Amino acid sequence: MAATVLECRNVTKSFLIRGATVQALSDISMSVSQGEFVVVTGRSGVGKSTLLSILSGIERLDSGEVFFDGQPLATASNQELASLRRHSFGIVFQALNLLPAWTAFENVESSLLFIGVPKDERRDRVMQWLGRVGLAERADHLPGELSVGEQQRVAVARALIADPAVLLADEPTCAVDPETGREILKLLLHEARAKSKTLLLATHGAVPPEADRMLRLDAGRLE
Amino acid sequence: MSDLITCVLRESIRRRGRFAANVFGYLLATATIGVIVGLASTSRNSADAVLGSTGTHFMVFAPTVCPCSQKSTNVEGAGDEGFMAGVAAVNLIPANLATEIKNLPAVADASPYLMARLHSKSDGHAFAVGGFDVRNGLAVGVTCCAPSDLVSGRFLTPSDIGLVMAEEAYAKRHGLDIGDRLVIAGTSYRVAGIVNSGIRPAKADVYMPIEEARKVAAARLPGTDLTSYATAVLVEVKNAHRQEEAFTSVKSLFPGLVISSYACYQPAKQVMGINEDAFRALGAGITVFILFMVMHSQIAVVMERRREIGLLKVIGWSDKDVVQLLFAETLLQAAAGVVIGCLIVLVIAHLGAVATALSGGVIALSAGLPLLGGTMTAIVAAWKAARVRPGEAIRQI
C-alpha cells in the first residue's frame, strides 16, 4: 500500500472579504497516497482552489492539520513552506500567473533560481522542458507575445522542471481550448505515471477517466 | 550572486520606463542638492568672507584712571602731554604683551602701539603722534592705518629714517604736503605720505615707526627708557565668531587692562548666524521634499508588483530571495540616479553656468543624502515584499 503523501484533518479556512467572513472550507478531512491521481471536483466557488492552496502551504489554515510526508504544515515557517513548494510541489494555476516582464525561458527558469543549480544545467533543463511543451522556438518571447494556450504550457513546464513529488493543478485547462487542455492533461498525467508522482487536479468540468479517485466539494465540505 | 545581478538587470531593462523614472528622481534629488547647496555655500562663504572680518579688531590698554595691572607702568607726562590710547590717558604697558596676545587661539595678529599727545613748540597746538610697527600689516592695518588709506605720497617702510605720515585732516589744517618738514620733539621729519584712516581706534595726527615714537616721547621725558614699552596693543581677531572668545582670553590673561572695540562684530555675527540657519533650513527642506517624493514613488511601484512578488513566493522563492531582489533593484536605481546626478553637478560647475562652491562636502552631501534615502527605501521596499502573503497576492486581479 502506497504511503500517504498528503493528508488534512478537520481543516477549516475562511476569508474576510469586505468585512464579511466567507467560509471557504469546513471540516475537511482527506488523504492522498503517493502516485495517486485524485480529482477534486465541484462547482465554481466551492473551495477547490482553497483546498489546493492549503495543501501546498500557499494559504494558512484557520484550524485543523495538514501533513506532507508526515510533516505538519500548519506549524512550518514561511521559509520551510517556500522550500517545500520549491522542491516538492509543482503548481499549475487556473490563472496563468507568469511573470510579465520575463520571457518564456526565464519564467520556466525561475523555478531553478537561487537553489544552487548551475547556469548551464539550468539552460539545458529549461530548453528540454520548453521542447517537451512545444515552445522551444518561443523561448525568448514574453508572455504578452504568447497565446493563452502557450502561456499555460510555459506554466506547466515551470511547474514540472524541478521534478516535484506532488503536482497540484488548479483548473489548468479552463482558460485554454479543448485540444490544448487535453495536451496539458496528457502531459501532467504522463509525468505523474512515469515517475510515480502524486497528481491532484481541481476541475469543475468532466472528471478524467484516468483518475484513481474523485473528491467532490460542495460549499466547502466534502461530500 | 550572479543570478541576483542577472534578475536585477533584467527587471531594470525590461521595465525601462519605470526604471528611468525612478533613476530620474534620484538624479534630480542629487543635482538639486548639489546645485542649491553649492550655491548656498558660495553665498555663505562670500558673506562670511566679508562679515567674518567685520569689527574683528580691538585695542588693549591700561587707562590711568583704573587700578593699574601689574603689567603697566605709571609714567606721568610733561604738563598735559602724555601717553594715550585713542582718547584715553594710559599707563605704559610692556610691548611684549603683544606677543602673548598674538599667541591666543582666537587672535589672528597683535602689535604694540605707542601714542603720545604732544604740543607743538611753534604754535602750541596739541597733536597726537602714533608709533606703530611698520613691519606689521594685519593688526596695524585694521586698527591704525593701512596702505589703502593713502591719499598721497607713500606708506612708511621698515627702512625709512626721518619719515612720517600725516593724517589728512591734520595735514589740511596745518597746510602740510608731501615733502614738507615737521619738527617734533626737536627732530625734523619729512612727510612721506598723507593718509585718511577713517574711524579707527588708534587714529593719530602723525604716524611714525614705533621706535621713532619712543625716541620722541622719551625726548619729552628725559631719563625715561621707553624701549620695551607701548601704550596699547592693537589686536585683530580671526573672525567675528571668535571676537568674544578673544575678549575673554585677553581679560583672563591681563586682568585690569581695558579692551576698546567697535561692537559691529555683533550684527555681523548675527547676520552670519542667520545666513547659516537659512542655508541649513533651505538645504534640509529641499532635500527632504525631493527624497520623500522619490521614495514614495519607489515604494508605490513595489506595491504594484505585489502579485508578482506573491507569485514568486508561490513557486517557491523564499522571503530572502524576494527581499534581496527588491532591495538590489531599488538600490541600483538610487545608485544610478546619484552617479548621474553627481556628473551633472560637476558639469554644471565646470561650465560655470552657476557659480557653485563644489567642495568635497557638497559632493558628499549631494551623493550621500539621496543614497541614504535610496537605502532606506530599499529596506522599506524589501520589508513590504517580505510581508506579502502569497495566497493573498495571487488572488488579486
XYZ file of C-alpha atoms in Angstrom:
620
model
C 0.000 0.000 0.000
C 1.379 3.365 -1.057
C 2.387 5.809 1.648
C 0.214 8.802 2.405
C 1.885 11.837 0.958
C -0.755 14.451 1.653
C -3.284 14.496 4.437
C -5.557 17.029 6.008
C -7.668 16.613 9.146
C -10.579 18.826 10.108
C -9.304 21.701 8.050
C -11.251 24.934 8.181
C -10.468 28.067 6.256
C -12.338 31.328 5.909
C -11.613 34.690 4.283
C -12.578 38.161 5.364
C -13.932 39.943 2.325
C -15.240 43.500 2.673
C -15.899 42.959 6.349
C -17.821 39.719 5.834
C -16.482 36.271 6.646
C -16.632 33.807 3.771
C -16.266 30.179 4.841
C -14.200 28.532 2.115
C -13.562 25.140 3.734
C -15.362 23.478 6.646
C -14.004 20.483 8.489
C -12.217 18.901 5.533
C -10.502 15.566 6.154
C -8.868 13.671 3.312
C -5.647 11.997 2.300
C -3.750 11.267 -0.895
C -1.306 8.430 -1.415
C 1.937 8.575 -3.311
C 1.460 8.161 -7.042
C -2.272 8.606 -6.769
C -4.253 10.709 -9.269
C -7.041 12.419 -7.344
C -9.552 14.766 -8.885
C -11.210 17.410 -6.705
C -14.416 18.452 -8.331
C -17.318 20.795 -7.651
C -18.946 23.955 -8.951
C -17.046 27.202 -9.113
C -16.543 28.775 -5.719
C -16.890 25.630 -3.571
C -13.309 25.793 -2.291
C -11.287 23.682 -4.714
C -8.562 26.292 -5.187
C -8.510 26.982 -1.462
C -8.016 23.300 -0.712
C -5.064 23.096 -3.095
C -3.618 26.280 -1.609
C -3.907 24.862 1.897
C -2.309 21.572 0.868
C 0.627 23.381 -0.743
C 1.124 25.870 2.080
C 0.212 28.876 -0.020
C -2.563 29.669 2.426
C -2.525 29.147 6.181
C -5.473 27.247 7.602
C -7.678 28.560 10.378
C -7.905 25.265 12.197
C -7.119 21.624 11.656
C -3.954 19.931 10.472
C -2.226 19.384 7.174
C 0.613 16.931 6.640
C 3.042 16.410 3.828
C 5.012 13.202 4.102
C 4.032 13.143 7.738
C 5.367 16.648 8.404
C 2.842 19.167 9.729
C 2.483 22.239 7.548
C 0.461 24.345 9.969
C 3.480 24.950 12.173
C 6.010 25.242 9.370
C 7.682 28.604 8.849
C 7.342 30.615 5.666
C 10.860 29.596 4.751
C 10.028 25.898 5.169
C 6.820 26.200 3.176
C 8.636 28.028 0.377
C 11.262 25.314 0.294
C 8.548 22.702 0.157
C 6.882 24.380 -2.803
C 10.255 24.820 -4.469
C 11.369 21.225 -4.232
C 8.296 19.081 -3.639
C 5.320 20.774 -5.252
C 4.691 21.701 -8.851
C 1.747 24.057 -9.066
C -0.216 24.948 -12.160
C -2.697 27.721 -11.641
C -6.061 28.476 -13.030
C -4.948 31.962 -13.965
C -1.775 31.764 -15.930
C 0.419 33.575 -13.452
C 3.535 34.128 -15.485
C 5.887 36.991 -14.718
C 5.010 39.506 -17.412
C 8.483 41.013 -17.823
C 10.262 37.658 -18.087
C 10.479 35.562 -21.243
C 9.130 32.039 -21.531
C 12.653 30.773 -20.871
C 13.077 32.984 -17.800
C 9.664 32.077 -16.402
C 10.476 28.374 -16.567
C 13.985 29.036 -15.215
C 12.539 30.934 -12.211
C 11.796 27.609 -10.504
C 15.513 26.761 -10.531
C 16.979 30.109 -9.443
C 18.757 30.558 -6.099
C 18.814 26.850 -5.278
C 22.298 26.087 -6.464
C 21.530 24.721 -9.935
C 24.418 25.715 -12.230
C 23.582 28.047 -15.069
C 24.460 25.584 -17.836
C 22.353 22.853 -16.279
C 19.500 25.298 -15.877
C 19.680 26.227 -19.521
C 19.655 22.609 -20.641
C 16.732 21.682 -18.428
C 14.700 24.725 -19.394
C 15.191 24.138 -23.101
C 14.376 20.461 -22.653
C 11.098 21.292 -20.959
C 10.205 24.036 -23.391
C 10.801 21.450 -26.102
C 8.503 18.989 -24.377
C 5.719 21.544 -24.291
C 6.422 22.509 -27.901
C 7.742 26.005 -27.262
C 11.485 25.727 -27.747
C 11.373 28.294 -30.572
C 9.407 30.736 -28.427
C 11.867 30.731 -25.539
C 12.691 34.427 -25.938
C 9.107 35.594 -26.144
C 7.388 37.487 -23.378
C 4.026 36.221 -22.063
C 2.290 39.045 -23.856
C 3.645 37.656 -27.113
C 2.276 34.154 -26.477
C -1.251 32.843 -26.814
C -3.181 31.774 -23.733
C -2.561 28.135 -24.511
C 1.146 28.754 -24.992
C 1.330 30.638 -21.716
C -0.302 27.733 -19.911
C 2.202 25.331 -21.421
C 5.014 27.555 -20.127
C 3.375 27.436 -16.694
C 3.253 23.644 -16.870
C 6.930 23.498 -17.800
C 7.710 25.791 -14.858
C 5.785 23.523 -12.521
C 7.463 20.340 -13.694
C 11.070 21.392 -14.235
C 12.064 20.970 -10.584
C 10.852 17.334 -10.670
C 8.433 17.738 -7.782
C 6.925 14.785 -5.990
C 3.438 16.285 -5.962
C 1.667 18.041 -8.820
C -1.173 20.390 -7.950
C -3.149 21.584 -10.935
C -5.916 24.066 -10.243
C -8.247 24.002 -13.262
C -5.273 24.088 -15.655
C -7.425 23.751 -18.734
C -10.198 26.211 -18.048
C -8.563 29.118 -19.875
C -7.424 27.186 -22.936
C -9.028 25.494 -25.917
C -10.084 21.844 -25.521
C -7.244 20.475 -27.609
C -4.614 22.355 -25.650
C -6.388 21.322 -22.471
C -6.131 17.678 -23.453
C -2.428 18.080 -24.257
C -1.787 19.657 -20.878
C -3.651 16.931 -19.032
C -1.863 14.286 -21.020
C 1.500 15.804 -20.125
C 0.657 16.047 -16.448
C -0.643 12.509 -16.345
C 2.315 11.121 -18.242
C 4.717 12.843 -15.881
C 2.800 11.589 -12.866
C 2.544 7.993 -14.026
C 6.088 7.729 -15.350
C 7.669 8.940 -12.138
C 5.073 7.882 -9.564
C 4.231 11.445 -8.800
C 1.095 12.330 -6.943
C -1.330 14.384 -9.013
C -4.125 16.430 -7.521
C -6.335 18.029 -10.139
C -9.076 20.533 -9.342
C -11.752 20.904 -12.007
C -15.367 21.944 -12.378
C -15.616 20.099 -15.655
C -15.592 16.456 -16.609
C -13.526 14.127 -14.457
C -10.767 12.463 -16.485
C -11.308 8.705 -16.696
C -7.706 8.095 -15.644
C -8.395 9.454 -12.166
C -7.865 6.978 -9.344
C -10.299 8.766 -7.093
C -12.644 11.699 -7.023
C -13.380 14.063 -4.167
C -16.440 16.213 -4.500
C -16.644 19.568 -2.727
C -19.845 21.400 -2.062
C -19.967 24.659 -0.149
C -16.614 23.978 1.393
C -17.410 20.458 2.539
C -16.507 17.095 1.143
C -19.441 15.044 0.029
C 25.124 36.488 -6.706
C 25.339 36.439 -10.486
C 21.753 35.161 -10.660
C 20.659 38.061 -8.480
C 22.501 40.559 -10.645
C 21.006 38.996 -13.751
C 17.493 39.247 -12.342
C 18.038 42.844 -11.201
C 19.372 43.951 -14.564
C 16.622 42.077 -16.332
C 13.914 43.856 -14.363
C 15.621 47.198 -14.945
C 15.970 46.702 -18.682
C 12.559 45.183 -19.258
C 10.756 47.883 -17.277
C 12.705 50.724 -18.784
C 10.087 53.361 -18.195
C 9.720 52.718 -14.521
C 13.465 52.309 -14.079
C 14.151 55.570 -15.885
C 11.523 57.398 -13.866
C 12.982 56.284 -10.546
C 16.555 56.944 -11.665
C 15.473 60.389 -12.810
C 14.020 61.054 -9.387
C 17.311 60.318 -7.664
C 19.211 62.214 -10.356
C 17.019 65.222 -9.733
C 17.460 64.967 -5.994
C 21.230 64.720 -6.318
C 21.589 67.503 -8.850
C 19.232 69.790 -6.945
C 21.016 69.238 -3.684
C 24.385 69.758 -5.338
C 23.446 72.942 -7.134
C 21.439 74.502 -4.332
C 23.853 73.531 -1.602
C 26.737 74.644 -3.777
C 25.041 77.968 -4.482
C 24.122 78.488 -0.876
C 27.606 77.517 0.187
C 29.101 80.002 -2.254
C 26.805 82.705 -0.986
C 27.522 81.881 2.600
C 31.260 81.752 2.044
C 31.151 85.126 0.304
C 29.098 86.629 3.091
C 31.353 85.116 5.711
C 34.419 86.459 3.949
C 33.038 89.948 4.373
C 31.214 89.612 7.637
C 33.851 87.447 9.187
C 36.240 90.321 9.236
C 33.717 92.973 10.281
C 34.502 94.589 13.602
C 37.065 91.955 14.421
C 39.626 94.267 15.949
C 40.214 95.964 19.262
C 42.768 97.761 21.343
C 44.094 96.815 24.768
C 45.493 99.366 27.162
C 45.837 100.340 30.836
C 43.954 103.596 31.476
C 45.356 105.771 34.205
C 42.004 106.144 35.966
C 41.683 102.402 36.525
C 43.676 100.381 39.027
C 46.882 99.507 37.250
C 47.555 95.920 36.385
C 50.875 94.538 37.424
C 51.964 94.858 33.846
C 51.552 98.628 33.474
C 53.822 101.457 34.387
C 52.571 104.759 35.593
C 54.668 107.363 33.845
C 53.487 110.920 34.061
C 53.735 113.132 31.033
C 55.038 116.616 30.922
C 52.331 119.213 31.531
C 49.302 117.944 29.731
C 51.387 115.941 27.326
C 51.158 112.284 27.960
C 50.550 108.758 26.766
C 47.258 107.962 25.067
C 45.278 105.168 23.603
C 42.595 106.702 21.480
C 41.182 109.453 23.681
C 42.068 107.798 26.978
C 45.097 108.662 29.069
C 47.000 105.483 29.763
C 49.882 103.952 31.559
C 52.680 102.254 29.710
C 52.489 98.505 29.215
C 55.236 96.073 28.188
C 55.462 95.825 24.401
C 55.834 92.051 24.600
C 52.208 91.823 25.752
C 51.523 91.904 22.032
C 53.345 88.614 21.590
C 51.379 86.979 24.402
C 48.103 88.205 22.952
C 49.093 87.111 19.458
C 49.556 83.567 20.727
C 45.958 83.317 21.952
C 43.889 80.825 19.868
C 41.249 83.313 18.752
C 43.715 86.031 17.778
C 44.989 86.449 14.245
C 47.518 89.184 14.938
C 48.658 91.682 17.597
C 51.067 94.565 17.501
C 52.429 97.093 20.043
C 51.447 100.735 19.616
C 52.685 103.891 21.273
C 50.660 107.074 21.123
C 51.696 110.299 22.783
C 49.884 113.638 22.951
C 52.341 116.482 22.405
C 52.253 120.227 21.981
C 53.867 121.974 19.061
C 56.709 124.282 20.048
C 55.858 126.649 17.232
C 52.222 127.438 17.943
C 51.410 125.234 20.908
C 48.704 123.195 19.198
C 48.203 119.704 20.508
C 48.652 116.739 18.273
C 48.915 113.016 18.661
C 51.857 111.002 17.482
C 51.139 107.340 16.765
C 54.050 104.956 16.628
C 53.321 101.533 15.045
C 55.305 98.529 13.951
C 55.884 99.255 10.285
C 56.611 95.545 9.664
C 53.136 94.550 10.798
C 50.390 94.669 8.212
C 47.351 92.983 9.693
C 46.666 94.319 13.181
C 48.051 97.760 12.364
C 46.128 97.972 9.125
C 42.716 97.436 10.722
C 43.206 99.452 13.897
C 45.557 102.244 12.875
C 46.315 102.872 9.223
C 46.984 100.889 6.084
C 48.486 101.491 2.646
C 44.946 101.513 1.270
C 44.331 104.689 3.322
C 46.925 106.663 1.363
C 45.680 109.919 -0.086
C 49.019 110.956 -1.486
C 52.687 110.037 -1.217
C 53.665 106.636 0.066
C 53.349 104.422 3.129
C 56.152 104.055 5.628
C 58.532 101.115 5.149
C 60.847 99.451 7.694
C 63.913 101.000 6.125
C 62.630 104.571 6.337
C 64.539 107.009 8.504
C 63.312 110.503 9.343
C 59.974 109.997 7.578
C 56.422 110.337 8.893
C 52.877 110.165 7.557
C 50.257 112.767 8.379
C 46.527 112.250 8.839
C 44.707 114.088 6.038
C 42.651 116.329 8.369
C 45.767 117.345 10.301
C 47.701 117.954 7.091
C 44.954 120.204 5.759
C 44.685 122.161 8.997
C 48.378 122.832 9.014
C 48.973 123.079 5.277
C 51.186 120.020 5.123
C 52.037 118.309 1.846
C 54.333 115.563 0.663
C 57.944 116.503 1.252
C 57.171 119.143 3.888
C 59.083 119.059 7.143
C 57.739 118.679 10.661
C 59.734 119.300 13.820
C 58.647 117.011 16.606
C 60.467 116.997 19.941
C 63.381 118.826 18.340
C 63.761 116.386 15.449
C 62.905 117.262 11.871
C 60.819 114.733 9.921
C 59.788 114.774 6.290
C 56.195 113.977 5.314
C 56.325 110.882 3.087
C 52.632 110.243 2.870
C 49.221 111.587 3.770
C 46.570 109.097 4.885
C 42.880 109.145 5.713
C 42.389 106.310 8.148
C 38.713 106.969 8.679
C 37.438 105.806 12.058
C 39.980 103.593 13.724
C 40.734 103.147 17.407
C 44.443 104.027 17.026
C 43.943 107.044 14.808
C 46.582 109.772 15.348
C 47.646 113.001 13.669
C 51.163 111.968 12.744
C 52.358 108.407 12.250
C 55.895 107.147 12.564
C 57.674 103.897 13.331
C 57.216 102.876 16.981
C 60.950 103.007 17.556
C 60.931 106.648 16.440
C 57.838 107.398 18.511
C 59.632 106.077 21.613
C 62.516 108.474 20.961
C 60.100 111.378 20.522
C 58.265 110.553 23.751
C 61.493 109.992 25.641
C 62.707 113.401 24.493
C 59.811 114.872 26.398
C 60.533 112.728 29.449
C 64.300 112.801 29.879
C 65.766 109.747 31.565
C 62.860 107.526 30.642
C 63.689 104.378 28.661
C 60.672 103.502 26.584
C 62.400 100.867 24.502
C 60.292 97.930 25.644
C 57.061 99.751 26.256
C 53.883 100.628 24.425
C 50.673 102.405 25.273
C 48.372 99.851 23.659
C 48.281 96.573 21.856
C 46.436 96.527 18.537
C 44.586 93.233 18.018
C 42.919 91.543 15.048
C 40.702 88.520 15.786
C 40.429 85.535 13.462
C 36.742 86.105 12.714
C 33.617 87.657 14.176
C 32.532 84.356 15.690
C 35.592 84.381 17.933
C 35.560 88.008 18.961
C 34.118 87.337 22.376
C 36.410 84.398 22.895
C 39.319 86.743 22.250
C 37.954 89.298 24.727
C 37.616 86.657 27.388
C 41.094 85.318 26.766
C 42.712 88.740 26.985
C 40.793 89.674 30.107
C 41.662 86.442 31.845
C 45.289 86.836 30.869
C 45.590 90.516 31.774
C 43.032 91.470 34.404
C 42.869 95.212 34.838
C 43.603 96.062 31.234
C 40.800 97.597 29.227
C 39.561 96.450 25.858
C 38.221 99.008 23.448
C 36.390 97.756 20.353
C 33.598 98.511 17.986
C 30.540 96.389 18.528
C 29.850 95.978 14.811
C 31.030 92.395 15.015
C 27.789 91.608 16.824
C 25.383 92.342 13.962
C 27.899 90.754 11.585
C 27.925 87.645 13.698
C 24.144 87.744 13.893
C 23.817 88.017 10.122
C 26.294 85.192 9.669
C 24.194 83.136 12.039
C 21.037 83.962 10.108
C 22.743 83.027 6.841
C 23.925 79.763 8.317
C 20.469 78.891 9.658
C 18.760 79.829 6.402
C 21.294 77.786 4.463
C 20.706 74.751 6.603
C 16.924 75.117 6.547
C 16.864 75.554 2.775
C 19.087 72.591 2.149
C 17.248 70.381 4.595
C 13.807 71.351 3.320
C 14.586 70.751 -0.308
C 16.377 67.522 0.390
C 13.583 66.102 2.491
C 10.924 67.055 -0.056
C 12.671 65.585 -3.048
C 13.706 62.437 -1.286
C 10.224 61.918 0.058
C 8.770 62.157 -3.420
C 11.247 59.707 -4.876
C 10.962 57.237 -2.038
C 7.195 57.367 -2.175
C 7.289 56.670 -5.880
C 9.590 53.692 -5.496
C 7.619 52.132 -2.686
C 4.392 52.602 -4.636
C 5.939 50.742 -7.545
C 6.857 47.869 -5.252
C 3.287 47.620 -4.076
C 2.137 47.472 -7.695
C 4.231 44.369 -8.036
C 2.562 42.610 -5.108
C 1.037 39.991 -7.366
C 4.375 39.177 -8.967
C 6.021 39.013 -5.581
C 3.286 36.666 -4.389
C 3.729 34.538 -7.476
C 7.438 34.179 -6.883
C 6.710 33.029 -3.346
C 4.099 30.587 -4.584
C 6.549 28.873 -6.921
C 8.956 28.519 -4.040
C 11.047 31.673 -3.745
C 11.870 32.301 -0.121
C 11.320 35.649 1.562
C 15.086 36.113 1.417
C 15.173 35.561 -2.357
C 12.425 38.103 -2.911
C 13.832 40.602 -0.415
C 17.286 40.616 -1.947
C 15.837 41.073 -5.413
C 13.697 44.057 -4.397
C 16.456 45.547 -2.276
C 19.027 45.285 -5.063
C 16.661 46.701 -7.685
C 15.781 49.704 -5.538
C 19.370 50.378 -4.576
C 20.503 50.116 -8.194
C 18.028 52.797 -9.207
C 19.211 55.050 -6.393
C 22.879 54.498 -7.184
C 22.399 55.097 -10.902
C 20.482 58.300 -10.250
C 23.060 59.554 -7.759
C 26.005 58.882 -10.044
C 24.388 60.635 -12.996
C 23.254 63.461 -10.734
C 26.798 63.991 -9.451
C 28.095 64.076 -13.007
C 25.517 66.708 -13.868
C 26.547 68.798 -10.875
C 30.191 68.553 -11.927
C 29.336 69.541 -15.490
C 27.265 72.498 -14.327
C 30.047 73.683 -12.048
C 32.680 73.138 -14.716
C 30.754 75.016 -17.358
C 30.318 77.827 -14.875
C 26.609 78.002 -15.636
C 26.022 78.517 -11.966
C 28.594 79.722 -9.510
C 28.732 76.790 -7.176
C 31.235 76.005 -4.472
C 31.999 72.374 -5.201
C 33.778 71.304 -2.095
C 34.123 67.673 -1.156
C 31.469 68.295 1.440
C 28.964 69.474 -1.164
C 29.585 66.435 -3.368
C 29.382 64.132 -0.380
C 26.094 65.707 0.684
C 24.679 65.569 -2.848
C 25.512 61.895 -3.169
C 25.171 60.812 0.403
C 21.675 62.035 1.197
C 19.955 60.510 -1.861
C 21.891 57.294 -1.377
C 20.833 57.193 2.233
C 17.262 57.814 1.145
C 17.583 55.124 -1.510
C 18.921 52.653 1.001
C 16.074 53.380 3.368
C 13.635 52.994 0.512
C 15.245 49.698 -0.462
C 14.855 48.464 3.097
C 11.212 49.510 3.234
C 10.525 48.003 -0.184
C 12.170 44.758 0.799
C 10.299 44.700 4.088
C 6.978 45.208 2.307
C 7.877 42.468 -0.140
C 8.657 40.117 2.711
C 5.238 40.790 4.209
C 3.369 39.880 1.051
C 1.294 36.775 1.650
C 1.442 34.650 -1.470
C -2.120 33.352 -1.384
C -3.498 36.843 -0.927
C -1.318 38.307 -3.623
C -2.212 35.856 -6.372
C -5.900 36.110 -5.579
C -5.778 39.782 -6.547
C -6.735 40.638 -10.094
